[in-house]
Amino acid sequence: MAKRIGMLGGTFDPVHIGHLRSALEVAENYALDQLLLIPNAQPPHRNAPQVSAQQRLEMVQLAVAGVDLLSVDDRELRRDKPSWSIDTLLSLRAELDAQDQLLLILGWDAFCGLPSWHRWEELLEHCHILVLQRPDADIEAPQVLRDLVAAKSVNDPQTLLGPSGQIAFVWQTPLAISATQIRHLLATQRCVRYLVPDTVFQYIYTHQLYQE
Ligand code: ATP
């Protein structure tokens, strides 16, 4: 029986319940065998994160501890190069059987930025793309992506066929939460409890992260 593996990459600076609740709902609703959260090492599209890669990784590890369907994959942090998603996809693909489904999970904002990604046109050769709604992101997809969606999307993520090549939009509990908002709250001495798991909340305060 073919496996179904999801991957959600991100800076996770820090990880928050918008990431985690989306990941868990996708994993449960679309019968994933495993969903991997993959922290970026050197995000190619953004400024350097405010805390170390090791600290971002530790927060994601704390956040998924004890949740069987979610795990952390640190391969991008072990690589001494920018975190190109195409490289991550290829290395995950190499570990799977040809018929296994690999689902690249992207929030709407990340999906809209896809055409700036390294070798982005090859991504669908190796995975399907699942797009999460992002209620806090008011962005329009460029025409090239609208054309791609018209050509490759299926209405129901349950009907994705084969190991790769299609796009589906998923429904998950909309949570208008971003890491930017959390960093801003912390920098202005406000409390981020309930926006991140309690273990991450403790970690942030123990290590005094994001408190300018
Ligand atoms: P920042 O505010 O620093 O840009 P972020 O909150 O967008 O961070 P990332 O680590 O950049 O978090 O996001 C990783 C992935 O998770 C991206 O695909 C992003 O679109 C998605 N994502 C982040 N927050 C949410 C959310 N609240 N709901 C759905 N998807 C989300």
Tab-separated table of N, CA, C and O and ligand atoms in Angstrom, residues 8-12 16 18-19 22 46 105-110 132-134 136 172 175 177-180 183, ligand 1:
chain	number	residue	atom	x	y	z
A	8	LEU	N	5.932	20.083	5.625
A	8	LEU	CA	5.654	21.506	5.837
A	8	LEU	C	6.962	22.167	6.226
A	8	LEU	O	7.457	21.963	7.342
A	9	GLY	N	7.535	22.892	5.283
A	9	GLY	CA	8.784	23.604	5.565
A	9	GLY	C	8.476	24.992	6.095
A	9	GLY	O	7.385	25.522	5.871
A	10	GLY	N	9.429	25.567	6.797
A	10	GLY	CA	9.211	26.928	7.270
A	10	GLY	C	10.377	27.404	8.100
A	10	GLY	O	11.269	26.636	8.458
A	11	THR	N	10.327	28.678	8.394
A	11	THR	CA	11.359	29.229	9.273
A	11	THR	C	11.043	28.855	10.723
A	11	THR	O	11.951	28.681	11.537
A	12	PHE	N	9.759	28.775	11.033
A	12	PHE	CA	9.332	28.417	12.400
A	12	PHE	C	10.068	29.294	13.414
A	12	PHE	O	10.746	28.805	14.316
A	16	HIS	N	4.189	28.046	15.789
A	16	HIS	CA	2.999	28.518	16.519
A	16	HIS	C	1.803	27.628	16.178
A	16	HIS	O	1.909	26.729	15.321
A	18	GLY	N	-0.782	28.171	14.490
A	18	GLY	CA	-1.231	28.216	13.090
A	18	GLY	C	-0.568	27.111	12.286
A	18	GLY	O	-1.214	26.432	11.480
A	19	HIS	N	0.743	26.898	12.502
A	19	HIS	CA	1.438	25.783	11.844
A	19	HIS	C	0.921	24.439	12.355
A	19	HIS	O	0.654	23.521	11.583
A	22	SER	N	-2.831	23.376	11.712
A	22	SER	CA	-2.975	23.063	10.277
A	22	SER	C	-2.343	21.710	9.986
A	22	SER	O	-2.932	20.875	9.280
A	46	ARG	N	14.279	35.299	2.649
A	46	ARG	CA	13.985	36.258	3.709
A	46	ARG	C	15.220	36.586	4.511
A	46	ARG	O	16.262	35.999	4.314
A	105	ILE	N	3.204	20.884	1.556
A	105	ILE	CA	2.124	21.683	2.149
A	105	ILE	C	2.599	23.132	2.255
A	105	ILE	O	3.664	23.406	2.822
A	106	LEU	N	1.811	24.030	1.696
A	106	LEU	CA	2.194	25.447	1.671
A	106	LEU	C	1.015	26.299	2.101
A	106	LEU	O	-0.107	26.083	1.625
A	107	GLY	N	1.254	27.269	2.968
A	107	GLY	CA	0.222	28.266	3.225
A	107	GLY	C	0.023	29.107	1.963
A	107	GLY	O	0.908	29.163	1.094
A	108	TRP	N	-1.131	29.777	1.882
A	108	TRP	CA	-1.462	30.545	0.672
A	108	TRP	C	-0.370	31.554	0.328
A	108	TRP	O	0.004	31.727	-0.834
A	109	ASP	N	0.215	32.221	1.343
A	109	ASP	CA	1.254	33.221	1.080
A	109	ASP	C	2.487	32.568	0.464
A	109	ASP	O	3.069	33.085	-0.488
A	110	ALA	N	2.854	31.408	0.980
A	110	ALA	CA	4.024	30.709	0.449
A	110	ALA	C	3.736	30.226	-0.978
A	110	ALA	O	4.588	30.330	-1.867
A	132	LEU	N	-2.798	25.523	2.079
A	132	LEU	CA	-3.576	25.867	3.272
A	132	LEU	C	-4.117	27.278	3.129
A	132	LEU	O	-3.397	28.170	2.675
A	133	GLN	N	-5.345	27.492	3.557
A	133	GLN	CA	-5.839	28.863	3.607
A	133	GLN	C	-5.049	29.622	4.672
A	133	GLN	O	-4.567	29.024	5.649
A	134	ARG	N	-4.897	30.911	4.446
A	134	ARG	CA	-4.118	31.732	5.382
A	134	ARG	C	-4.908	33.014	5.602
A	134	ARG	O	-4.790	33.967	4.822
A	136	ASP	N	-4.733	35.462	7.419
A	136	ASP	CA	-4.035	36.727	7.671
A	136	ASP	C	-3.218	37.183	6.458
A	136	ASP	O	-2.469	38.142	6.555
A	172	GLN	N	-8.839	23.968	6.562
A	172	GLN	CA	-8.419	23.687	7.937
A	172	GLN	C	-8.887	24.855	8.793
A	172	GLN	O	-9.211	25.914	8.257
A	175	LEU	N	-6.673	30.126	11.274
A	175	LEU	CA	-6.048	30.763	12.437
A	175	LEU	C	-5.158	31.890	11.935
A	175	LEU	O	-4.134	31.638	11.301
A	177	ILE	N	-2.701	33.696	12.613
A	177	ILE	CA	-1.564	33.836	13.524
A	177	ILE	C	-0.298	33.740	12.685
A	177	ILE	O	-0.192	32.869	11.821
A	178	SER	N	0.656	34.623	12.946
A	178	SER	CA	1.934	34.536	12.233
A	178	SER	C	3.084	34.649	13.230
A	178	SER	O	2.930	35.208	14.325
A	179	ALA	N	4.232	34.164	12.816
A	179	ALA	CA	5.430	34.298	13.647
A	179	ALA	C	5.802	35.777	13.775
A	179	ALA	O	6.301	36.213	14.824
A	180	THR	N	5.532	36.546	12.734
A	180	THR	CA	5.806	37.995	12.790
A	180	THR	C	5.038	38.631	13.949
A	180	THR	O	5.584	39.419	14.728
A	183	ARG	N	6.613	37.555	17.267
A	183	ARG	CA	7.869	38.279	17.546
A	183	ARG	C	7.569	39.713	17.972
A	183	ARG	O	8.201	40.248	18.872
B	1	ATP	P1	6.622	34.916	9.428
B	1	ATP	O1	5.496	35.703	10.032
B	1	ATP	O2	7.926	35.043	10.147
B	1	ATP	O3	6.745	35.125	7.930
B	1	ATP	P2	4.989	32.498	9.380
B	1	ATP	O4	4.073	32.582	10.546
B	1	ATP	O5	4.426	32.801	8.023
B	1	ATP	O6	6.283	33.355	9.644
B	1	ATP	P3	6.627	30.329	8.384
B	1	ATP	O7	7.570	29.538	9.196
B	1	ATP	O8	7.183	31.293	7.415
B	1	ATP	O9	5.616	31.058	9.406
B	1	ATP	O10	5.576	29.384	7.665
B	1	ATP	C1	5.820	28.059	7.281
B	1	ATP	C2	4.622	27.579	6.464
B	1	ATP	O11	3.442	27.573	7.270
B	1	ATP	C3	4.303	28.478	5.248
B	1	ATP	O12	3.867	27.650	4.184
B	1	ATP	C4	3.161	29.336	5.775
B	1	ATP	O13	2.331	29.816	4.736
B	1	ATP	C5	2.415	28.358	6.671
B	1	ATP	N1	1.695	29.042	7.753
B	1	ATP	C6	2.221	29.853	8.688
B	1	ATP	N2	1.270	30.313	9.518
B	1	ATP	C7	0.104	29.771	9.093
B	1	ATP	C8	-1.272	29.885	9.543
B	1	ATP	N3	-1.617	30.650	10.577
B	1	ATP	N4	-2.210	29.181	8.859
B	1	ATP	C9	-1.858	28.408	7.786
B	1	ATP	N5	-0.594	28.273	7.322
B	1	ATP	C10	0.379	28.944	7.959
